[in-house]
Structures are given as structure tokens and as C-alpha cells.
GROMACS .gro file of C-alpha atoms in nm:
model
  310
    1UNK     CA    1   0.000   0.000   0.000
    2UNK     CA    2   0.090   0.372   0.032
    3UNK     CA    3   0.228   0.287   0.366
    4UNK     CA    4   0.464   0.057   0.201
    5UNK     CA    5   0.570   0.314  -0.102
    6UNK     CA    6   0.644   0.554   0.131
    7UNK     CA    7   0.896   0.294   0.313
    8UNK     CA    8   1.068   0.251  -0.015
    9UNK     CA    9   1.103   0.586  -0.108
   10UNK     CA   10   1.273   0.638   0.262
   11UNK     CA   11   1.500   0.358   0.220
   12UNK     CA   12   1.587   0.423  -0.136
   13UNK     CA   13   1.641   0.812  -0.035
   14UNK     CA   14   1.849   0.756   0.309
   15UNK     CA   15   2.081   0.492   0.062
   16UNK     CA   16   2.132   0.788  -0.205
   17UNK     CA   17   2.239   1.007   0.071
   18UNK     CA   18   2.488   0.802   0.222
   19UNK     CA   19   2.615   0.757  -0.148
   20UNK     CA   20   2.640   1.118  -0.181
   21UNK     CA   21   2.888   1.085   0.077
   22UNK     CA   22   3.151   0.975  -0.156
   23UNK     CA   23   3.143   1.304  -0.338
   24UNK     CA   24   3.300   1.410  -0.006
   25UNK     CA   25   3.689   1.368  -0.103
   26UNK     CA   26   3.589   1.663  -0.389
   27UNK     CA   27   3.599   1.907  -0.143
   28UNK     CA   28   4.001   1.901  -0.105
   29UNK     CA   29   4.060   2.036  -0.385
   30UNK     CA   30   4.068   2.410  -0.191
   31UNK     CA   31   4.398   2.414  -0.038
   32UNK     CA   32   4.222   2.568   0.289
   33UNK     CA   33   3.988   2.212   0.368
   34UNK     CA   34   4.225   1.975   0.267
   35UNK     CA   35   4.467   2.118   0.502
   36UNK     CA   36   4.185   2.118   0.793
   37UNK     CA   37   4.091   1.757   0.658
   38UNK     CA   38   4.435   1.671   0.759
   39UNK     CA   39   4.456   1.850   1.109
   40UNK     CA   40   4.119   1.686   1.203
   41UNK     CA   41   4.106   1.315   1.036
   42UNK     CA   42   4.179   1.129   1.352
   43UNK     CA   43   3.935   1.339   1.560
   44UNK     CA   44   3.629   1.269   1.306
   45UNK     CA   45   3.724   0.916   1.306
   46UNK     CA   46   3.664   0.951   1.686
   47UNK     CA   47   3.378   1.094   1.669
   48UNK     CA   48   3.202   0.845   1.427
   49UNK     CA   49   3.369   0.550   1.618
   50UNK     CA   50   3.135   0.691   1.914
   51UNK     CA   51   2.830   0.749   1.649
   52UNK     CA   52   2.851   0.387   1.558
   53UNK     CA   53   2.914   0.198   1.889
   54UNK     CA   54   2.637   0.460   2.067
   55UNK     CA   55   2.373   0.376   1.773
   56UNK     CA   56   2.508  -0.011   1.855
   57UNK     CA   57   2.432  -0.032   2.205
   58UNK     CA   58   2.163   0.237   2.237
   59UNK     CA   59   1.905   0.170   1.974
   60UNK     CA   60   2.027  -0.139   1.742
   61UNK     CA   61   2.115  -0.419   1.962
   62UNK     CA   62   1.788  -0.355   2.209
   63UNK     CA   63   1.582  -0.379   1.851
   64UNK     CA   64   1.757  -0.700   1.738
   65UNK     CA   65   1.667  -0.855   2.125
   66UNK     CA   66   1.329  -0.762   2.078
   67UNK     CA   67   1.212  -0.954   1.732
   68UNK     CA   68   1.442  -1.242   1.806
   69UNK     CA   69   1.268  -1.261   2.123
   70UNK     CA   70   0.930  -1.204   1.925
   71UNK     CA   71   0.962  -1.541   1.806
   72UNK     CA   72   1.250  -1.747   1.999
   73UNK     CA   73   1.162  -1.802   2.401
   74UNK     CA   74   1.375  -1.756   2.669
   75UNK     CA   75   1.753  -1.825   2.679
   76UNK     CA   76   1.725  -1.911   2.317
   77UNK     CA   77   1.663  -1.588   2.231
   78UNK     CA   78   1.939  -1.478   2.385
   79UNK     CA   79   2.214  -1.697   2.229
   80UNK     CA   80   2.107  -1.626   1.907
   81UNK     CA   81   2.097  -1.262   1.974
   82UNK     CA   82   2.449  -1.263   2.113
   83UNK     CA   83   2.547  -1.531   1.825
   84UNK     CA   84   2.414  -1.291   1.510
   85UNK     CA   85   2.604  -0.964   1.658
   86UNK     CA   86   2.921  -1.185   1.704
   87UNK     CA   87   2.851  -1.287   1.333
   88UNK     CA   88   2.854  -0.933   1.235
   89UNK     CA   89   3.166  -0.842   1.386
   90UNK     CA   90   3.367  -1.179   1.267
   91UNK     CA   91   3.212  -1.140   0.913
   92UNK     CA   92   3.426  -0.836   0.869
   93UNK     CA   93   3.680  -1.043   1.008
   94UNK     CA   94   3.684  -1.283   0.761
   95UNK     CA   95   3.586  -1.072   0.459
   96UNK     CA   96   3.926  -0.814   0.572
   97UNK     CA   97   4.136  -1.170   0.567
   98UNK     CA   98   4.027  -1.259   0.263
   99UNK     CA   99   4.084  -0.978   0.077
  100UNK     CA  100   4.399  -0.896   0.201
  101UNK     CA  101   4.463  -1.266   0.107
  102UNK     CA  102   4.406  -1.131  -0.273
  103UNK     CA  103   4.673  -0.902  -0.245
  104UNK     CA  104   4.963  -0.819  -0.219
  105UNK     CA  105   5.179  -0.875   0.168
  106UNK     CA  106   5.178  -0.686   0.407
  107UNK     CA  107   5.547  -0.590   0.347
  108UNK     CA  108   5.482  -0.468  -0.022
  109UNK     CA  109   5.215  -0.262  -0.146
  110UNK     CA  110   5.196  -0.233  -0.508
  111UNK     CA  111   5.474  -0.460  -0.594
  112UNK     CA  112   5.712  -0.206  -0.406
  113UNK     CA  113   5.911  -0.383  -0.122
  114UNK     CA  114   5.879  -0.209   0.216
  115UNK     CA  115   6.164  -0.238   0.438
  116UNK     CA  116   6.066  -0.394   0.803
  117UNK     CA  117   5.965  -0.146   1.045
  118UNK     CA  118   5.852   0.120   0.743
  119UNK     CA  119   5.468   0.188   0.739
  120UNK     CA  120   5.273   0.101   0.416
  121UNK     CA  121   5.210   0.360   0.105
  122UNK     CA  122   4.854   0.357   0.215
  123UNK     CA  123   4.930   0.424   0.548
  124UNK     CA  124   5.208   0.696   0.473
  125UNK     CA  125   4.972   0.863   0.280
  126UNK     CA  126   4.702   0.870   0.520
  127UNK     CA  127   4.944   0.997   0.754
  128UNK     CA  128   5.084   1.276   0.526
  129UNK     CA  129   4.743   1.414   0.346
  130UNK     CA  130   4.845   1.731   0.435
  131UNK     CA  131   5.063   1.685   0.081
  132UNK     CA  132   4.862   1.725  -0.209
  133UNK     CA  133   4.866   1.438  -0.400
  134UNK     CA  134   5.224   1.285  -0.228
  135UNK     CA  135   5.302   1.046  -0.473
  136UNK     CA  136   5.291   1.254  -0.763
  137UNK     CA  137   5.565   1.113  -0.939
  138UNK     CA  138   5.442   0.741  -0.887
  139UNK     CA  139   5.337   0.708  -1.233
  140UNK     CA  140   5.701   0.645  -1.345
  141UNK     CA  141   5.715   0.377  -1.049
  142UNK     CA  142   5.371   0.199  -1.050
  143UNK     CA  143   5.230   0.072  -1.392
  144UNK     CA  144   4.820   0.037  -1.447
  145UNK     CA  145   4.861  -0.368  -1.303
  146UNK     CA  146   5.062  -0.277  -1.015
  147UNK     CA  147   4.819   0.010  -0.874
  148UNK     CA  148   4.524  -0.221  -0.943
  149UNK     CA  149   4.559  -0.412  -0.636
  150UNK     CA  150   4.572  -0.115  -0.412
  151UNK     CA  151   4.241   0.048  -0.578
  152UNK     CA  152   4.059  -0.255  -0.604
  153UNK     CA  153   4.129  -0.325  -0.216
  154UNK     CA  154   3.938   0.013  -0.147
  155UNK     CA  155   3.721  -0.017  -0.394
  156UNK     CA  156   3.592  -0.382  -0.363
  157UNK     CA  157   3.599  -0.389   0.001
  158UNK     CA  158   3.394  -0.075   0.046
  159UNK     CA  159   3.099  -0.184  -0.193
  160UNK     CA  160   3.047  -0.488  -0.008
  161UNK     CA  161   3.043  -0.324   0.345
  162UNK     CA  162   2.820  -0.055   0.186
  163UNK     CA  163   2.601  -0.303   0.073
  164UNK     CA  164   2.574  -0.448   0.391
  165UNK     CA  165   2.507  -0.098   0.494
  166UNK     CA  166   2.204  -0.078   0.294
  167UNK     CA  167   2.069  -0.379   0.395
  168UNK     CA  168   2.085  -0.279   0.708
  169UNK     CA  169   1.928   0.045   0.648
  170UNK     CA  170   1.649  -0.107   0.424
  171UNK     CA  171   1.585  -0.304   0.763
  172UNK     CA  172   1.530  -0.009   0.968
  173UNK     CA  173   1.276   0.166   0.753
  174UNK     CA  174   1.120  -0.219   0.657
  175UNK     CA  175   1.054  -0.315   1.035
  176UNK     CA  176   1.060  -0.002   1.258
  177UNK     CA  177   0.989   0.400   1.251
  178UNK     CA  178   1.119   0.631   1.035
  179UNK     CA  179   1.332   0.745   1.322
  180UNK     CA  180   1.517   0.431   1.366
  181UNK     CA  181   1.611   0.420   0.998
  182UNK     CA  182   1.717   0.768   0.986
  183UNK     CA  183   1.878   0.740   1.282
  184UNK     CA  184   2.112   0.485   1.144
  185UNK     CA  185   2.132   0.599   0.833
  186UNK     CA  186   2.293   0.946   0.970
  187UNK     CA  187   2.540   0.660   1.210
  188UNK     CA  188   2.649   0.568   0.858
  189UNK     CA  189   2.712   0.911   0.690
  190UNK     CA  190   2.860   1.043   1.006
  191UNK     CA  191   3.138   0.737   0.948
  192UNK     CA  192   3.144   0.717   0.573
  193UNK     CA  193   3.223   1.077   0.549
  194UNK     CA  194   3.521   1.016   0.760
  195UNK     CA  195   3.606   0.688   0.565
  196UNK     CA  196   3.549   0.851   0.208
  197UNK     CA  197   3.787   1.161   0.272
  198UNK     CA  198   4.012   0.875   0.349
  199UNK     CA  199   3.971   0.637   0.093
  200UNK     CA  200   3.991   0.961  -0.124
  201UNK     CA  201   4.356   1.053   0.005
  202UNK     CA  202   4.448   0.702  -0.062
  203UNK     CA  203   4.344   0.704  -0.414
  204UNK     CA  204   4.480   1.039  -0.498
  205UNK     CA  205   4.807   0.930  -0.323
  206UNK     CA  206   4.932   0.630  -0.370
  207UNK     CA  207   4.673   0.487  -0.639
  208UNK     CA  208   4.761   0.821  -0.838
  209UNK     CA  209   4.416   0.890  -0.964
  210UNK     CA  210   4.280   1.214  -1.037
  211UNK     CA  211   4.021   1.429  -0.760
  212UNK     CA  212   3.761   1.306  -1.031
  213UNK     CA  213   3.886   0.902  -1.115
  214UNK     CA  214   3.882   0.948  -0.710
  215UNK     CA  215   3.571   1.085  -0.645
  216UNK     CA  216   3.405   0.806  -0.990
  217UNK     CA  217   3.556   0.485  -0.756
  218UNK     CA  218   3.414   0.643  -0.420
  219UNK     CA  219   3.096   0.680  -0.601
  220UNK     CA  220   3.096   0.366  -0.762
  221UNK     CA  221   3.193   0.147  -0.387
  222UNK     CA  222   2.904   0.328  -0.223
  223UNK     CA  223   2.628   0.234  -0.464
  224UNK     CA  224   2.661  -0.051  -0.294
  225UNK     CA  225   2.434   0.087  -0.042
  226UNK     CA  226   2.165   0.136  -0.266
  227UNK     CA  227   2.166  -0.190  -0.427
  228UNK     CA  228   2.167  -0.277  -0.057
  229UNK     CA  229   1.887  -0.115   0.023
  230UNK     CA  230   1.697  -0.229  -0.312
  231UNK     CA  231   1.718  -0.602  -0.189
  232UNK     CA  232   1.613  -0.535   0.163
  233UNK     CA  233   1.292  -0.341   0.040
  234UNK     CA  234   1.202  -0.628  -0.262
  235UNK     CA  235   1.180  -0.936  -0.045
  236UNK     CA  236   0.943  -1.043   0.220
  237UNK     CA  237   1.090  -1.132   0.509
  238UNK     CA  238   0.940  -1.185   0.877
  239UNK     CA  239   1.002  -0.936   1.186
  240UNK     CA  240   1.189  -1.193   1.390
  241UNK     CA  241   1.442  -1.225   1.084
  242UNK     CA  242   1.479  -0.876   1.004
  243UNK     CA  243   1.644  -0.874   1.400
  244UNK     CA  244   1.870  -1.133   1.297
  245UNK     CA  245   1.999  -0.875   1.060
  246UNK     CA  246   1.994  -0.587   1.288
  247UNK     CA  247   2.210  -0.827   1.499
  248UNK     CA  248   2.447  -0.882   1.222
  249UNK     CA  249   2.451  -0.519   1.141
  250UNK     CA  250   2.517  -0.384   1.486
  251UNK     CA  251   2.841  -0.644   1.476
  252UNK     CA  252   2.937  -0.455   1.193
  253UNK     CA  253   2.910  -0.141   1.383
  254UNK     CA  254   3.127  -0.245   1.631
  255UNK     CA  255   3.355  -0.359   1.408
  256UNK     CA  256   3.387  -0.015   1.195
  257UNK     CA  257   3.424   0.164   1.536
  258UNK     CA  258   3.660  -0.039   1.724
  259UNK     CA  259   3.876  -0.216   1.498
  260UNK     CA  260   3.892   0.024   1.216
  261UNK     CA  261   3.817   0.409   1.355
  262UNK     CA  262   3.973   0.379   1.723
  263UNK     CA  263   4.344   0.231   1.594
  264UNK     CA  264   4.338   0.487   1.308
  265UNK     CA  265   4.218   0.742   1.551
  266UNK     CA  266   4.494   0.633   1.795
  267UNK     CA  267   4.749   0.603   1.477
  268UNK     CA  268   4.710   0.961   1.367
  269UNK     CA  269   4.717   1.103   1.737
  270UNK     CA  270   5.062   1.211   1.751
  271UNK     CA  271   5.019   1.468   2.124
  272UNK     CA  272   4.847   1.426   2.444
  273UNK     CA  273   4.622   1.740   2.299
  274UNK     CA  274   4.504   1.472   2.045
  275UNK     CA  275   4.394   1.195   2.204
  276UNK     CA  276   4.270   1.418   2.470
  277UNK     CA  277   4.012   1.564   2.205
  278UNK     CA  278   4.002   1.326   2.015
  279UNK     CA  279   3.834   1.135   2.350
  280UNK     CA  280   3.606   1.463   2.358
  281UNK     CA  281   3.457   1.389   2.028
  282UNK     CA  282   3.428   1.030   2.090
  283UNK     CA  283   3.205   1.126   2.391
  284UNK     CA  284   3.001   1.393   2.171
  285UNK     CA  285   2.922   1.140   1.901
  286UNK     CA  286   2.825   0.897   2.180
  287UNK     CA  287   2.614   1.152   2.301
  288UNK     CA  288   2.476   1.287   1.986
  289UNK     CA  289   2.333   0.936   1.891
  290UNK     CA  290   2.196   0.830   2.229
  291UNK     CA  291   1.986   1.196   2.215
  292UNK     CA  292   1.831   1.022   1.894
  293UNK     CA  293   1.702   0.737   2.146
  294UNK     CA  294   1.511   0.959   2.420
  295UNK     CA  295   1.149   0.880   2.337
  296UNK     CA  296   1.194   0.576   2.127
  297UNK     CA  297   0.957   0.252   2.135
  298UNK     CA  298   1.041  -0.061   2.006
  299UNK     CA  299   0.975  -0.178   1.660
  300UNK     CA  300   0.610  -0.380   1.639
  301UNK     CA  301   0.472  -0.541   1.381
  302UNK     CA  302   0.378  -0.419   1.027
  303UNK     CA  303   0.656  -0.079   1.078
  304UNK     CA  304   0.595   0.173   1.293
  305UNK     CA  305   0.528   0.252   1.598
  306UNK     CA  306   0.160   0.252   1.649
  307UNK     CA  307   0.040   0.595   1.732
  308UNK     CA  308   0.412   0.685   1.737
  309UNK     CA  309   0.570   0.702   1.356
  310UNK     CA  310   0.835   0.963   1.451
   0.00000   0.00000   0.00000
């Protein structure tokens, strides 16, 4: 019905505007942001590490409970609960180990050897975007095959956790309020803003792309969300299932923030200032997510809240 239309055109929407995201890296081509987008990377990842794991514990993993529990009794419910959101977190686990697998060791990146003890391209030139584009004379070092590897590694791995992503946000607007969905929809941009400007650096860096072959691969990765988000929203699935996935989905949360944001966040830290507010703006993203929460029901059957669509 209308009801349903409308949850499409939410789902569909939120996914487009995560994808947008992408476009972010575009923005350092004035001299002025990418020099502030170098100043302030590891306190934005802090601050959508605490986005993600506050949207985890706060709203996501208290939904997932809820329609597991809808259908499984007792401890049960519980252990498959705890079992999906470990799921979630090893399934970026494995997927990580098995595409670094594909390339090449950790010791060479690109088919250049790395001495032991010397950090990565990728992560020298995450370290050093304050350089506009540092590897500018790579072209006469890395051919077409050997940079491959490097952008397919960002490229690949991104569209399948963005797909993931829009799975997960297709199963937010699917089962529960508006509110939920857009609540974790704006968890995912507040990260994938941070991750894109990244991923950007990367490409322009040590892939040697252009701002706009950059900005085409972002794009391209973070369709994945959409096509996400299309799959969720075209079958028919049951409530207690769609909290399996929130499950799953939360794991991946706390896998983005803990594994991925924090050590970067804690790489890029070089002072005591740093990780001091870089803390700070863990705590404000905790606390700008779990002000999403105050007046929140749980999901119920057939969407929203009833008498209480946010």
C-alpha cells in the first residue's frame, strides 16, 4: 500500500544520501579544507567511532533482542541474539582476511618492497594528506597492473560493506519507525564521510588517480548501499528475521568503530592534545546518537510505531 511506497522511497532516499557521501573527497581540492581535513582526520574518526558503537548499544542491539525474542523463548533468544552480533563483527573479520589474502603482503604494497619497520604507502599517505597528492611522481614507479591491487582493495571492500550498509538500512525503515532508519542511516554518513575523505587521500596518493577518477571509484563502492537497500525493500521477510539482521549489522558497527576508527584514531594522534580531544569527540558522538534514542519505542509489527511514527 501507500504505507509501504512511502517505506521505499525512505529507504531508497536515506541509501542515495549516504552515497552522496563519496562526493565528499571533492571538497580538497581548496587548499584551505584539505589542510583542515588533515589537522582533524583522527578526531572525526573519533567521533564516528562513538556514532557507531552509541547507535550499537543504544538503539540497534535492544531492537535485534526484541524480534528475536518475538519469536525465539527464553535463553534461546538470547544466544542467538548474542550469536548474530558476534557474526557481524567476525564477518568483517573474515571478509578483511580474505581480501587482504588477494593481495599483495603486508610488506609490499603495489609490488614495491617495504623495508621492516617502514609503514605502508597507504598508510604513509594517510598519515601525510596534508601533501597534495604525495606520490605525484608514482606514475614512473607503479604501472596500471601494479596500482590495481591497491584500488581494487578500497574499492571492492567498500561496496560490499556498503552493501551491507544498505541492507541494514532497508531493515530499519522495513521493520521499525522512520526514526530508527534515519537514525542509522545518519550513524552511517557520520562514518562514511570520515572513511570517504580517506579512501579519497588514498586514491589520490598512492593509487595516483585524479580528484575526479577518485571521487568516480568512491561513487561507484558506495552504490553498494543502494543496491543494498533495493534487496532489503524487494523481499518479504518476517520481523523476527529482520532482527537477525539488525544483529548482524550492529556487529558490523562495532567492528567499523573499534577495529577500524579507534586504531586509526589512535594512529594519527601524535600529542596528548590529540587523544585528549580526540576522546572529547568520541564522547560527543556517543552523546549525539543516544539523544536520537530519548522517546523511542520498540519496533512492532507491520513498521511503525503505532500511534508513534516519529
Amino acid at each position: 500500500g501507500d504505507v509501504e511506497k512511502a517505506r521505499w522511497g525512505l529507504s531508497i532516499g536515506a541509501a542515495f544520501l549516504v552515497a552522496a557521501i563519496s562526493l565528499a573527497g571533492l571538497v580538497s581540492v581548496i587548499p584551505a579544507i584539505y589542510t583542515v581535513a588533515q589537522k582533524h582526520l583522527a578526531k572525526l574518526l573519533a567521533f564516528s567511532a562513538g556514532c557507531l558503537m552509541a547507535t550499537a548499544f543504544y538503539l540497534i542491539f535492544g531492537e535485534a533482542q526484541v524480534m528475536i525474542a518475538s519469536k525465539v523463548d527464553g535463553m534461546d533468544a538470547n544466544r542467538f541474539w548474542g550469536t548474530v552480533i558476534i557474526a557481524g563483527y567476525a564477518s568483517c573479520l573474515l571478509f578483511d582476511l580474505i581480501l587482504t589474502a588477494s593481495y599483495p603482503e603486508p610488506n609490499t604494497v603495489s609490488g614495491i618492497t617495504v623495508n621492516p619497520g617502514q609503514k605502508s604507502v597507504k598508510e604513509q599517505d594517510v598519515e601525510n594528506v596534508g601533501v597534495m597528492n604525495p606520490m605525484v611522481e608514482a606514475e614512473s614507479i607503479l604501472s596500471l597492473t601494479q596500482k590495481t591491487p591497491l584500488i581494487g582493495q578500497v574499492v571492492i571492500g567498500d561496496f560490499f560493506h556498503n552493501f551491507a550498509d544498505g541492507v541494514f538500512i532497508g531493515a530499519a525503515f522495513k521493520a521499525c519507525s522512520t526514526s530508527v532508519g534515519w537514525t542509522i542511516a545518519w550513524a552511517t554518513i557520520a562514518h562514511e564521510f570520515v572513511q570517504e575523505l580517506a579512501d579519497f587521500f588514498v586514491l589520490t596518493g598512492a593509487g595516483n588517480l585524479t580528484h575526479l577518477q577518485a571521487a568516480g571509484a568512491n561513487f561507484l563502492s558506495q552504490m553498494g548501499v543502494v543496491f543494498g537497500a533495493i534487496f532489503m525493500c524487494s523481499i518479504d521477510i518476517e520481523q523476527h528475521a529482520i532482527g537477525y539482521i539488525l544483529g548482524f549489522g550492529g556487529g558490523t558497527y562495532l567492528y567499523i568503530s573499534m577495529t577500524e576508527c579507534i586504531p586509526r584514531f589512535m594512529q594519527l594522534s601524535k600529542t596528548k592534545s590529540d587523544y585528549a580531544i580526540g576522546t572529547l569527540m568520541f564522547c560527543l558522538g556517543v552523546i549525539a546518537m543516544g539523544l536520537t534514542t530519548i522517546n523511542h519505542e520498540h519496533c512492532e509489527k507491520g513498521g511503525a510505531h503505532e500511534g508513534h511514527d516519529h
